[in-house]
Coordinates of C-alpha atoms in Angstrom, one line a residue:
Chain A
M1 CA -20.4 -11.7 -15.6
A2 CA -18.6 -9.4 -13.2
E3 CA -19.2 -5.7 -13.5
V4 CA -16.0 -3.7 -12.9
T5 CA -15.7 -0.1 -11.8
V6 CA -12.4 1.7 -12.4
L7 CA -11.6 4.2 -9.7
A8 CA -8.8 6.2 -8.1
A9 CA -8.6 4.8 -4.5
T10 CA -6.2 4.4 -1.6
G11 CA -5.4 1.0 -0.1
N12 CA -7.4 1.9 3.0
Q13 CA -10.4 2.7 0.8
M14 CA -10.1 -0.6 -1.0
V15 CA -9.9 -2.6 2.2
A16 CA -13.0 -0.8 3.5
E17 CA -14.8 -1.6 0.2
A18 CA -13.7 -5.3 0.5
F19 CA -15.1 -5.5 4.0
R20 CA -18.3 -3.8 3.0
Q21 CA -18.8 -6.3 0.2
A22 CA -18.0 -9.3 2.5
A23 CA -20.6 -7.8 4.8
P24 CA -19.4 -9.0 8.3
D25 CA -22.0 -9.4 11.0
V26 CA -19.6 -7.6 13.4
V27 CA -16.8 -5.1 13.0
S28 CA -15.1 -4.0 16.2
A29 CA -12.2 -1.7 15.8
Y30 CA -10.2 1.2 17.2
P31 CA -8.6 3.8 14.9
I32 CA -4.8 4.2 14.6
T33 CA -2.6 5.9 12.0
P34 CA -2.2 4.8 9.2
Q35 CA -5.2 2.4 9.4
T36 CA -7.8 5.0 10.5
A37 CA -9.5 5.4 7.1
I38 CA -10.5 1.8 7.0
V39 CA -12.4 2.1 10.3
E40 CA -13.7 5.5 9.4
N41 CA -15.0 4.5 6.0
Y42 CA -16.6 1.4 7.5
A43 CA -18.3 3.4 10.2
K44 CA -19.7 5.6 7.5
Y45 CA -21.1 2.5 5.6
V46 CA -22.8 1.5 8.8
A47 CA -24.2 5.0 9.5
D48 CA -25.4 5.3 5.9
G49 CA -27.2 1.9 6.1
R50 CA -25.1 0.4 3.3
V51 CA -24.2 -2.6 5.5
H52 CA -26.1 -4.2 8.4
T53 CA -23.0 -4.8 10.5
E54 CA -22.9 -4.4 14.3
F55 CA -20.2 -1.8 14.5
V56 CA -18.5 -1.8 17.9
P57 CA -16.4 1.4 18.6
V58 CA -14.3 0.1 21.5
E59 CA -11.9 1.9 23.7
S60 CA -8.7 0.0 22.7
E61 CA -7.3 -2.6 20.4
H62 CA -7.2 -5.1 23.2
S63 CA -11.0 -4.7 23.5
A64 CA -11.4 -4.7 19.7
L65 CA -9.9 -8.1 19.2
S66 CA -11.5 -9.4 22.4
S67 CA -15.0 -8.5 21.1
C68 CA -14.2 -9.9 17.7
I69 CA -13.3 -13.2 19.4
G70 CA -16.6 -13.3 21.3
A71 CA -18.6 -12.5 18.2
S72 CA -16.7 -15.0 16.0
A73 CA -17.1 -17.8 18.7
A74 CA -20.8 -17.0 18.6
G75 CA -20.8 -17.8 14.9
A76 CA -20.7 -14.3 13.3
R77 CA -18.5 -13.3 10.3
V78 CA -16.1 -10.8 11.9
A79 CA -13.6 -8.3 10.6
T80 CA -11.3 -5.6 12.2
A81 CA -8.3 -3.5 11.3
T82 CA -5.3 -2.2 13.2
S83 CA -1.6 -1.2 13.0
S84 CA 1.6 -1.0 14.9
Q85 CA 1.1 -0.3 18.6
G86 CA -2.5 -1.4 18.2
L87 CA -1.4 -4.8 16.9
A88 CA 1.1 -5.0 19.7
L89 CA -1.7 -4.3 22.2
M90 CA -3.6 -7.2 20.7
Y91 CA -0.8 -9.7 21.4
E92 CA -2.6 -12.0 23.9
E93 CA -5.8 -12.0 21.8
L94 CA -3.9 -12.9 18.7
H95 CA -3.1 -16.3 20.2
I96 CA -6.6 -16.7 21.7
A97 CA -8.2 -16.1 18.3
S98 CA -6.0 -18.7 16.5
G99 CA -6.1 -21.2 19.5
M100 CA -9.9 -21.1 19.4
R101 CA -9.7 -21.5 15.6
L102 CA -11.8 -18.4 15.0
P103 CA -11.9 -17.2 11.3
I104 CA -11.5 -13.5 12.0
V105 CA -10.2 -11.3 9.2
M106 CA -8.0 -8.4 10.3
A107 CA -6.4 -5.8 8.1
N108 CA -3.1 -4.4 9.3
A109 CA -1.5 -1.2 8.0
N110 CA 2.1 -2.2 8.4
R111 CA 3.9 0.4 10.5
A112 CA 7.0 0.8 12.6
I113 CA 6.9 -0.1 16.3
S114 CA 8.1 2.4 19.0
A115 CA 10.7 3.4 20.2
P116 CA 11.6 5.8 18.8
I117 CA 8.0 6.7 17.9
N118 CA 7.3 6.6 14.2
I119 CA 4.1 6.4 12.2
H120 CA 5.5 5.3 8.9
G121 CA 5.5 2.0 7.0
D122 CA 7.7 -1.0 7.8
H123 CA 7.0 -4.6 8.8
S124 CA 8.1 -4.5 12.5
D125 CA 4.5 -4.7 13.8
V126 CA 3.3 -7.6 11.7
M127 CA 6.4 -9.7 12.3
G128 CA 5.5 -9.6 16.0
A129 CA 2.4 -11.6 15.0
R130 CA 4.2 -14.0 12.7
D131 CA 4.3 -16.9 15.3
S132 CA 0.8 -16.3 16.6
G133 CA -0.9 -18.9 14.3
W134 CA -2.6 -16.4 12.0
I135 CA -2.4 -16.8 8.2
I136 CA -0.6 -13.7 6.9
L137 CA -0.9 -12.1 3.5
F138 CA 1.2 -9.1 2.2
A139 CA -0.3 -6.8 -0.5
E140 CA 1.9 -4.9 -2.9
T141 CA -0.7 -2.5 -4.1
A142 CA -4.1 -1.0 -3.2
Q143 CA -5.7 -3.4 -5.7
E144 CA -4.1 -6.4 -4.1
A145 CA -5.1 -5.2 -0.6
Y146 CA -8.7 -5.5 -1.9
D147 CA -8.1 -8.9 -3.6
N148 CA -6.3 -10.3 -0.5
S149 CA -9.0 -9.0 1.9
L150 CA -11.7 -10.8 0.0
I151 CA -9.6 -14.0 -0.4
A152 CA -9.0 -13.8 3.4
F153 CA -12.7 -14.4 4.3
R154 CA -12.9 -17.5 2.1
V155 CA -9.6 -18.8 3.5
A156 CA -10.4 -18.1 7.2
E157 CA -13.9 -19.6 7.0
H158 CA -12.8 -22.6 4.8
P159 CA -14.0 -25.8 6.6
Q160 CA -10.4 -27.2 6.4
V161 CA -8.8 -24.0 7.7
Q162 CA -10.8 -22.2 10.4
L163 CA -8.0 -19.8 11.3
P164 CA -7.8 -16.1 11.6
V165 CA -6.2 -14.2 8.7
L166 CA -4.1 -11.0 8.7
T167 CA -4.4 -9.2 5.4
T168 CA -1.6 -6.5 5.4
L169 CA -0.7 -3.5 3.4
D170 CA 2.2 -1.1 3.8
G171 CA 1.5 2.0 5.9
F172 CA 1.2 5.2 3.9
I173 CA 2.9 3.7 0.8
T174 CA -0.2 1.5 0.1
T175 CA -2.7 2.7 2.7
H176 CA -2.6 6.4 1.6
A177 CA -1.4 6.4 -2.0
M178 CA -4.2 6.8 -4.5
E179 CA -3.9 4.4 -7.4
R180 CA -5.9 3.1 -10.3
C181 CA -8.1 0.3 -8.9
E182 CA -10.8 -2.0 -10.0
L183 CA -13.9 -2.7 -7.9
L184 CA -16.1 -5.7 -8.7
D185 CA -19.8 -5.4 -8.3
D186 CA -21.4 -6.3 -4.9
T187 CA -23.3 -9.4 -6.2
T188 CA -20.2 -11.0 -7.8
V189 CA -18.2 -10.5 -4.6
A190 CA -21.1 -11.7 -2.4
D191 CA -21.3 -14.9 -4.5
Y192 CA -17.5 -15.4 -4.2
V193 CA -17.2 -14.9 -0.4
G194 CA -20.5 -16.8 0.4
Q195 CA -21.7 -17.1 4.0
R196 CA -19.9 -18.3 7.0
Q197 CA -20.8 -21.8 8.1
P198 CA -19.6 -21.9 11.7
C199 CA -18.4 -25.3 13.0
H200 CA -19.3 -25.1 16.7
P201 CA -21.0 -21.8 17.3
L202 CA -21.8 -20.7 20.8
L203 CA -25.2 -19.6 19.5
N204 CA -27.8 -21.6 17.5
G205 CA -26.5 -25.1 18.2
P206 CA -25.7 -27.6 20.9
A207 CA -24.1 -26.2 24.0
V208 CA -20.3 -26.0 23.6
G209 CA -17.3 -24.3 25.1
H210 CA -14.3 -22.7 23.3
G211 CA -10.8 -22.4 24.6
M212 CA -11.6 -24.3 27.9
F213 CA -9.0 -25.0 30.5
A214 CA -6.6 -27.8 29.3
S215 CA -4.2 -28.6 32.1
L216 CA -0.6 -30.0 32.2
G217 CA 0.3 -31.0 28.7
G218 CA -2.3 -33.5 27.4
T219 CA -5.1 -31.7 25.6
Y220 CA -3.3 -28.4 25.4
F221 CA -0.4 -30.1 23.6
E222 CA -2.8 -31.9 21.2
V223 CA -4.7 -28.7 20.4
K224 CA -1.4 -27.0 19.5
K225 CA -0.5 -29.9 17.3
A226 CA -3.8 -29.6 15.6
Q227 CA -3.2 -25.9 15.1
R228 CA 0.2 -26.6 13.5
Q229 CA -1.5 -29.2 11.2
A230 CA -4.2 -26.7 10.4
I231 CA -1.9 -23.9 9.3
D232 CA 0.4 -26.2 7.3
G233 CA -2.7 -27.7 5.7
A234 CA -4.1 -24.3 4.8
A235 CA -1.7 -24.0 1.9
G236 CA -3.9 -26.1 -0.4
P237 CA -7.2 -24.3 0.4
I238 CA -5.5 -20.9 0.1
A239 CA -4.2 -21.8 -3.4
A240 CA -7.7 -23.1 -4.4
V241 CA -9.6 -20.1 -3.0
G242 CA -7.0 -17.7 -4.5
K243 CA -7.2 -19.3 -7.9
R244 CA -11.0 -19.0 -7.8
W245 CA -10.7 -15.3 -7.1
A246 CA -8.2 -15.0 -10.0
E247 CA -10.9 -16.5 -12.3
V248 CA -13.5 -14.0 -11.1
C249 CA -11.3 -10.9 -11.2
G250 CA -8.8 -11.8 -13.9
R251 CA -5.8 -11.0 -11.7
S252 CA -3.5 -13.9 -10.8
F253 CA -3.0 -15.3 -7.3
E254 CA 0.3 -16.9 -6.5
S255 CA 1.8 -17.4 -3.0
I256 CA 5.1 -16.4 -4.6
D257 CA 4.9 -13.8 -7.3
A258 CA 7.9 -14.6 -9.4
F259 CA 9.2 -12.0 -11.9
M260 CA 11.8 -13.3 -14.5
C261 CA 13.2 -15.8 -12.0
E262 CA 13.4 -18.9 -14.3
D263 CA 16.8 -18.0 -15.8
A264 CA 17.8 -15.3 -13.3
D265 CA 21.3 -15.3 -11.9
Y266 CA 20.5 -12.7 -9.3
V267 CA 17.2 -12.7 -7.4
M268 CA 15.8 -10.4 -4.8
V269 CA 13.3 -11.8 -2.3
V270 CA 10.9 -9.1 -1.0
L271 CA 7.5 -8.5 0.7
G272 CA 5.0 -5.9 0.0
S273 CA 5.1 -2.5 -1.8
A274 CA 8.9 -2.5 -2.4
A275 CA 8.5 -5.3 -5.0
G276 CA 7.4 -3.0 -7.8
N277 CA 10.6 -0.9 -7.3
A278 CA 12.7 -4.1 -7.4
R279 CA 11.0 -5.2 -10.7
V280 CA 11.7 -1.8 -12.2
V281 CA 15.4 -2.2 -11.4
A282 CA 15.4 -5.9 -12.5
R283 CA 14.0 -4.8 -15.9
E284 CA 16.6 -2.1 -16.3
L285 CA 19.4 -4.7 -15.6
R286 CA 17.8 -7.1 -18.0
A287 CA 18.1 -4.4 -20.7
Q288 CA 21.8 -4.3 -19.9
G289 CA 22.1 -8.1 -20.3
I290 CA 22.2 -8.8 -16.5
K291 CA 19.8 -11.6 -15.6
A292 CA 18.0 -10.2 -12.6
G293 CA 14.7 -11.5 -11.1
V294 CA 12.4 -10.7 -8.2
A295 CA 10.5 -13.2 -6.0
R296 CA 7.7 -11.5 -4.0
V297 CA 6.3 -13.4 -1.1
R298 CA 2.5 -12.7 -1.1
L299 CA 1.6 -15.5 1.3
Y300 CA 3.8 -15.2 4.3
R301 CA 2.2 -17.7 6.8
P302 CA 2.0 -20.6 6.1
F303 CA 5.4 -19.9 4.5
P304 CA 5.5 -21.3 0.9
A305 CA 9.0 -22.7 1.3
E306 CA 8.9 -25.2 -1.6
Q307 CA 7.5 -22.7 -4.0
L308 CA 10.1 -20.2 -3.0
V309 CA 13.0 -22.6 -3.4
E310 CA 11.6 -23.8 -6.8
T311 CA 11.6 -20.1 -7.8
L312 CA 15.1 -19.5 -6.6
K313 CA 16.7 -22.8 -7.6
N314 CA 18.6 -21.4 -10.7
A315 CA 20.0 -18.3 -9.0
K316 CA 23.7 -17.8 -8.4
A317 CA 23.1 -15.3 -5.6
I318 CA 20.1 -14.2 -3.6
A319 CA 19.4 -10.9 -1.8
I320 CA 16.7 -11.3 1.0
L321 CA 15.1 -8.0 1.8
D322 CA 13.6 -7.5 5.3
R323 CA 11.6 -4.4 6.3
S324 CA 12.0 -5.3 10.0
D325 CA 14.7 -6.9 12.1
S326 CA 14.8 -9.9 14.4
F327 CA 17.2 -8.5 16.9
G328 CA 19.7 -11.0 18.2
A329 CA 18.9 -13.6 15.5
Q330 CA 21.3 -14.3 12.7
Y331 CA 19.0 -12.6 10.1
G332 CA 15.7 -10.7 9.7
P333 CA 12.5 -12.7 9.6
V334 CA 12.4 -13.2 5.8
G335 CA 16.1 -14.0 5.9
L336 CA 15.6 -16.7 8.5
D337 CA 12.6 -18.1 6.5
T338 CA 14.4 -18.1 3.2
R339 CA 17.6 -19.6 4.4
T340 CA 15.8 -22.3 6.3
A341 CA 13.8 -23.1 3.1
L342 CA 17.0 -23.4 1.0
Y343 CA 18.6 -25.6 3.6
Q344 CA 15.5 -27.8 3.9
C345 CA 15.5 -28.3 0.1
K346 CA 19.2 -28.8 0.0
R347 CA 20.0 -25.8 -2.2
H348 CA 23.2 -24.1 -1.2
I349 CA 22.9 -20.8 -2.9
P350 CA 24.7 -17.8 -1.3
T351 CA 22.4 -15.2 0.2
H352 CA 22.8 -11.8 1.8
N353 CA 20.2 -10.3 4.1
Y354 CA 19.4 -6.6 3.7
I355 CA 17.4 -4.7 6.3
Y356 CA 15.7 -1.8 4.4
G357 CA 13.1 1.0 4.7
L358 CA 12.6 0.9 8.5
G359 CA 10.4 3.7 9.8
G360 CA 9.2 4.4 6.2
A361 CA 12.7 5.2 4.8
D362 CA 12.3 5.5 1.0
V363 CA 13.4 2.5 -1.0
T364 CA 15.3 4.2 -3.8
L365 CA 16.0 2.5 -7.1
Q366 CA 19.6 3.5 -6.6
A367 CA 19.8 1.4 -3.4
L368 CA 18.2 -1.6 -5.1
H369 CA 20.7 -1.3 -8.0
Q370 CA 23.5 -1.4 -5.3
V371 CA 22.0 -4.6 -4.0
F372 CA 22.1 -6.3 -7.4
T373 CA 25.6 -5.1 -7.9
E374 CA 26.6 -6.6 -4.5
L375 CA 24.9 -9.9 -5.6
R376 CA 27.5 -10.2 -8.4
A377 CA 30.2 -9.9 -5.7
L378 CA 28.3 -12.5 -3.6
A379 CA 28.2 -15.0 -6.4
Q380 CA 32.0 -14.7 -6.8
G381 CA 32.5 -15.1 -3.1
N382 CA 33.5 -11.5 -2.5
L383 CA 30.7 -10.7 -0.1
D384 CA 29.9 -12.4 3.2
Q385 CA 26.6 -14.2 3.8
G386 CA 25.7 -11.9 6.6
L387 CA 23.3 -9.0 7.2
S388 CA 23.5 -5.3 6.2
Y389 CA 21.4 -2.3 6.8
L390 CA 20.6 -0.8 3.3
G391 CA 21.0 3.0 2.9
T392 CA 21.7 4.0 6.4
R393 CA 24.3 6.6 7.2
Chain B
M1 CA 1.5 11.9 -23.6
A2 CA 4.8 10.6 -22.3
E3 CA 4.9 7.1 -21.0
L4 CA 5.4 8.3 -17.4
T5 CA 5.1 11.9 -16.1
E6 CA 6.3 12.5 -12.5
I7 CA 5.1 15.5 -10.6
R8 CA 6.2 16.9 -7.3
W9 CA 4.1 19.4 -5.3
H10 CA 5.4 21.9 -2.8
A11 CA 3.0 23.6 -0.6
R12 CA 2.0 24.5 3.0
A13 CA -0.5 22.3 4.8
G14 CA -3.9 23.7 4.2
Q15 CA -3.4 25.0 0.7
G16 CA -5.0 22.0 -1.0
A17 CA -1.9 20.4 -2.5
V18 CA -3.2 16.9 -1.8
T19 CA -6.6 17.7 -3.2
A20 CA -4.9 19.3 -6.3
S21 CA -2.7 16.2 -6.9
K22 CA -5.8 13.9 -6.5
L23 CA -7.8 16.1 -8.9
L24 CA -5.2 15.9 -11.5
A25 CA -4.6 12.2 -11.1
E26 CA -8.3 11.4 -11.2
T27 CA -8.8 13.5 -14.3
A28 CA -6.0 11.5 -16.0
L29 CA -7.5 8.2 -14.8
L30 CA -10.8 9.0 -16.4
K31 CA -8.9 9.4 -19.7
G32 CA -7.6 5.8 -19.4
N33 CA -4.3 6.5 -17.7
Y34 CA -2.6 4.8 -14.7
I35 CA -2.1 7.1 -11.8
Q36 CA -0.5 7.5 -8.4
S37 CA -1.1 10.3 -6.0
M38 CA 0.5 10.4 -2.5
P39 CA 1.2 12.9 0.1
E40 CA 4.5 12.7 2.0
Y41 CA 3.2 12.6 5.6
G42 CA 4.9 14.2 8.5
P43 CA 3.6 16.1 11.6
E44 CA 0.5 17.8 10.2
R45 CA 0.2 21.4 11.2
T46 CA -1.5 24.0 9.0
G47 CA 1.2 26.1 7.4
A48 CA 4.0 23.5 7.6
P49 CA 5.8 22.8 4.4
L50 CA 4.7 19.6 2.7
R51 CA 5.4 17.6 -0.5
A52 CA 3.0 15.5 -2.5
Y53 CA 3.7 13.3 -5.5
S54 CA 1.8 12.3 -8.6
R55 CA 2.6 9.8 -11.3
I56 CA 0.6 9.6 -14.5
S57 CA 1.4 7.0 -17.2
S58 CA -0.2 5.2 -20.1
E59 CA 1.3 2.0 -18.7
P60 CA 0.8 0.4 -15.2
I61 CA 3.0 2.1 -12.6
E62 CA 5.2 -0.2 -10.5
V63 CA 7.4 2.1 -8.6
H64 CA 6.2 3.2 -5.1
N65 CA 9.1 5.4 -4.0
N66 CA 9.2 9.2 -3.6
I67 CA 9.8 11.1 -6.8
I68 CA 13.4 12.2 -7.0
N69 CA 13.7 13.5 -10.6
P70 CA 10.3 15.1 -11.4
D71 CA 9.3 16.2 -14.9
I72 CA 7.1 18.8 -13.3
V73 CA 7.3 20.8 -10.1
V74 CA 4.3 22.7 -8.8
V75 CA 4.8 25.3 -6.1
L76 CA 1.7 26.5 -4.4
D77 CA 3.4 29.0 -2.0
E78 CA 6.3 31.1 -3.2
T79 CA 7.5 31.8 0.4
L80 CA 8.8 28.2 0.3
L81 CA 11.4 29.3 -2.3
S82 CA 13.7 30.6 0.5
I83 CA 13.5 27.4 2.6
V84 CA 13.1 24.6 0.0
D85 CA 15.1 23.8 -3.1
V86 CA 12.1 23.3 -5.3
L87 CA 14.2 22.5 -8.3
E88 CA 16.1 19.7 -6.7
G89 CA 16.4 16.8 -9.1
I90 CA 14.1 18.4 -11.8
S91 CA 14.7 17.0 -15.3
S92 CA 16.7 19.2 -17.6
Q93 CA 13.6 19.8 -19.8
G94 CA 11.3 20.1 -16.8
I95 CA 8.4 22.5 -16.1
L96 CA 8.0 24.6 -13.0
V97 CA 4.5 25.9 -12.2
I98 CA 4.4 28.5 -9.5
N99 CA 1.8 30.5 -7.7
S100 CA 3.3 34.0 -8.0
A101 CA 2.4 37.5 -9.0
D102 CA 5.9 37.9 -10.4
S103 CA 6.8 37.4 -14.0
P104 CA 8.3 34.0 -15.0
D105 CA 11.5 35.8 -15.8
T106 CA 11.7 37.2 -12.3
V107 CA 11.0 33.8 -10.8
R108 CA 13.6 32.2 -13.0
A109 CA 16.2 34.7 -11.9
T110 CA 15.2 34.3 -8.2
I111 CA 15.6 30.5 -8.2
G112 CA 18.3 30.2 -10.9
A113 CA 16.3 27.8 -13.1
A114 CA 18.4 26.4 -16.0
P115 CA 17.5 27.6 -19.5
G116 CA 16.0 24.2 -20.5
I117 CA 13.4 24.5 -17.8
K118 CA 10.0 26.0 -18.6
V119 CA 8.8 28.4 -15.9
A120 CA 5.1 29.2 -15.7
A121 CA 3.8 31.8 -13.2
V122 CA 0.2 32.5 -12.3
D123 CA -1.1 34.6 -9.5
A124 CA -3.3 31.8 -8.2
S125 CA -3.7 33.3 -4.7
G126 CA -5.0 36.6 -6.3
I127 CA -7.3 34.6 -8.6
A128 CA -8.6 32.4 -5.7
L129 CA -9.3 35.5 -3.5
D130 CA -11.2 37.1 -6.4
T131 CA -13.2 34.0 -7.3
I132 CA -13.4 31.5 -4.4
K133 CA -13.0 34.4 -1.9
R134 CA -10.3 32.4 0.0
D135 CA -6.6 32.0 -0.5
I136 CA -6.9 28.3 -1.6
P137 CA -4.7 28.5 -4.7
N138 CA -4.9 24.8 -5.7
T139 CA -7.6 24.8 -8.4
P140 CA -6.2 27.7 -10.4
V141 CA -2.7 26.2 -10.2
V142 CA -4.0 22.9 -11.6
G143 CA -5.8 24.9 -14.3
A144 CA -2.6 26.5 -15.3
L145 CA -0.7 23.2 -15.2
A146 CA -3.4 21.6 -17.5
Y147 CA -3.1 24.5 -19.9
I148 CA 0.6 24.6 -20.3
S149 CA 1.3 20.8 -20.3
D150 CA -0.2 17.8 -22.1
I151 CA -1.1 15.7 -19.1
V152 CA -4.8 16.5 -19.1
S153 CA -6.9 19.0 -21.1
V154 CA -8.5 22.0 -19.4
D155 CA -12.0 20.8 -20.5
D156 CA -11.5 17.3 -18.9
L157 CA -10.2 19.0 -15.7
K158 CA -13.2 21.2 -15.5
Q159 CA -15.6 18.3 -16.1
N160 CA -13.9 16.2 -13.4
L161 CA -14.1 19.2 -11.1
I162 CA -17.8 19.4 -11.6
N163 CA -18.2 15.7 -11.0
T164 CA -16.1 15.5 -7.8
F165 CA -16.8 18.8 -6.2
G166 CA -20.5 18.4 -7.1
K167 CA -20.8 15.7 -4.5
K168 CA -19.9 17.9 -1.6
F169 CA -19.9 21.6 -2.5
S170 CA -22.6 24.2 -3.5
Q171 CA -23.1 25.2 -7.2
Q172 CA -21.8 28.7 -6.2
L173 CA -18.5 27.2 -5.1
I174 CA -18.2 24.9 -8.1
D175 CA -18.8 27.9 -10.4
A176 CA -16.2 29.9 -8.5
N177 CA -13.7 27.1 -8.9
L178 CA -14.5 26.8 -12.7
E179 CA -14.0 30.5 -13.0
S180 CA -10.6 30.3 -11.2
V181 CA -9.5 27.7 -13.8
D182 CA -10.6 30.0 -16.7
R183 CA -8.8 32.9 -15.2
A184 CA -5.6 30.9 -14.6
V185 CA -5.6 29.7 -18.3
K186 CA -6.0 33.3 -19.4
E187 CA -3.4 34.8 -17.0
V188 CA -0.6 32.2 -16.7
Q189 CA 2.7 33.5 -18.2
V190 CA 5.3 31.1 -19.5
A191 CA 9.0 31.8 -20.2

């Protein structure tokens, strides 16, 4: 039976605790606001002898992920953490980690990307990694940052998956806010995460090479196809591993966290910490007899298109909220994903895409009320199906 | 206790507002409440004005935005009154707790607080200089807040102070902090 400790903790503290309990062989990381406390806490666990991890304090994020790749290829369980410009500096290694099918777990404190320089929370950094072949999870709360981080190890190292996982939490809003959290005992967590069973380690096995030269189409093309099949096929293992954690901790795991969507006329699609605000507004509207719902995407890659459409199918109008923009595209990233999913499943429900909260701009309940009001206009054909910036001057 | 109490803190960096908001939230957590405590981060320079927010509720807290309509406003530095509208958005029956040697009536007149708002003044800096020997007014201010509101009891606050400060501070410093709470409870004036 799991032993639970209730504590006041920040998202960063909870990710560090999850990493400590998963006990990676190697953590290689470089500090950056607002992720620093994860690395700092982990370094302290190492210094205090609470974990037997090889902690590598590198000189940049490029080196952080490079050394993680080496250690993971060798057969080690590996974790790291970054944010914003740090994640951007890892760009080439992101693709190497996924192309070599290395089950690295990386926490990202979601933060704006320069310029102009800004240290606050949005999803611009992680959306730069969305096509890199990593599995991506978004946490709403500090508690969920802990849950997702533990699930991440099981998913990454699952024999049918073997892919790196980004477990993300919103900068400051989730990384730095102290909330009521539950920590499970070390033994229960160790039993859940188990040990990594590497497929083709560089150490302790027959001589192999990883990521070797694959010239002119051919093998390269086939490896990429296998990567596509692997991430598409990860949905099943993710659901199974998530469900198993839900049984252990008593908190549900759904790739789409649906709130009052079954009979909702107006639904908001949202990622991360803003979902709680959206639910508060939806509940206020329900009290006034307006059927509002919220669909939060917890698993972002592989994108749970069918589950999302199943959640949205009865809506008369949908607001898709994006905390980043895809400049020059028709919509923001979640807007593109959601509209593609609706089209793919032949559901022609009007949508409007809202870009909100960039650079940590506060997501006020008033602004979310405005979105639901506009959805009524959208359902009646009195609002275009375009894109708006929410709450800007 | 009310279902949800929202508190906004005004201070200057270095006065311990973040520690104070965490101390209060942790004390409430230990009594079975849900809590949130978050600083509003900006460029961090000692002496710069800052805000912090706390939410305390008997129910799970879903909102994660800044607090716009606080039930309680705590001001750790009265020199902020001339540059920050500390009463902005305060609920009509709200409470203002301020570190000031002035009487609550004087504070009320200075900032033009509406009649429905309870004003509590405590010379937390004076108390801190006497007891802790440094102008870190956070502990006595939280002591006064606990005494005049029903968020946490003074006894629970002191017990949590012993538990959390006990991990990193000397017995002498813990005793000084406990004394600062007792002094604040005795000296706070409400109007």
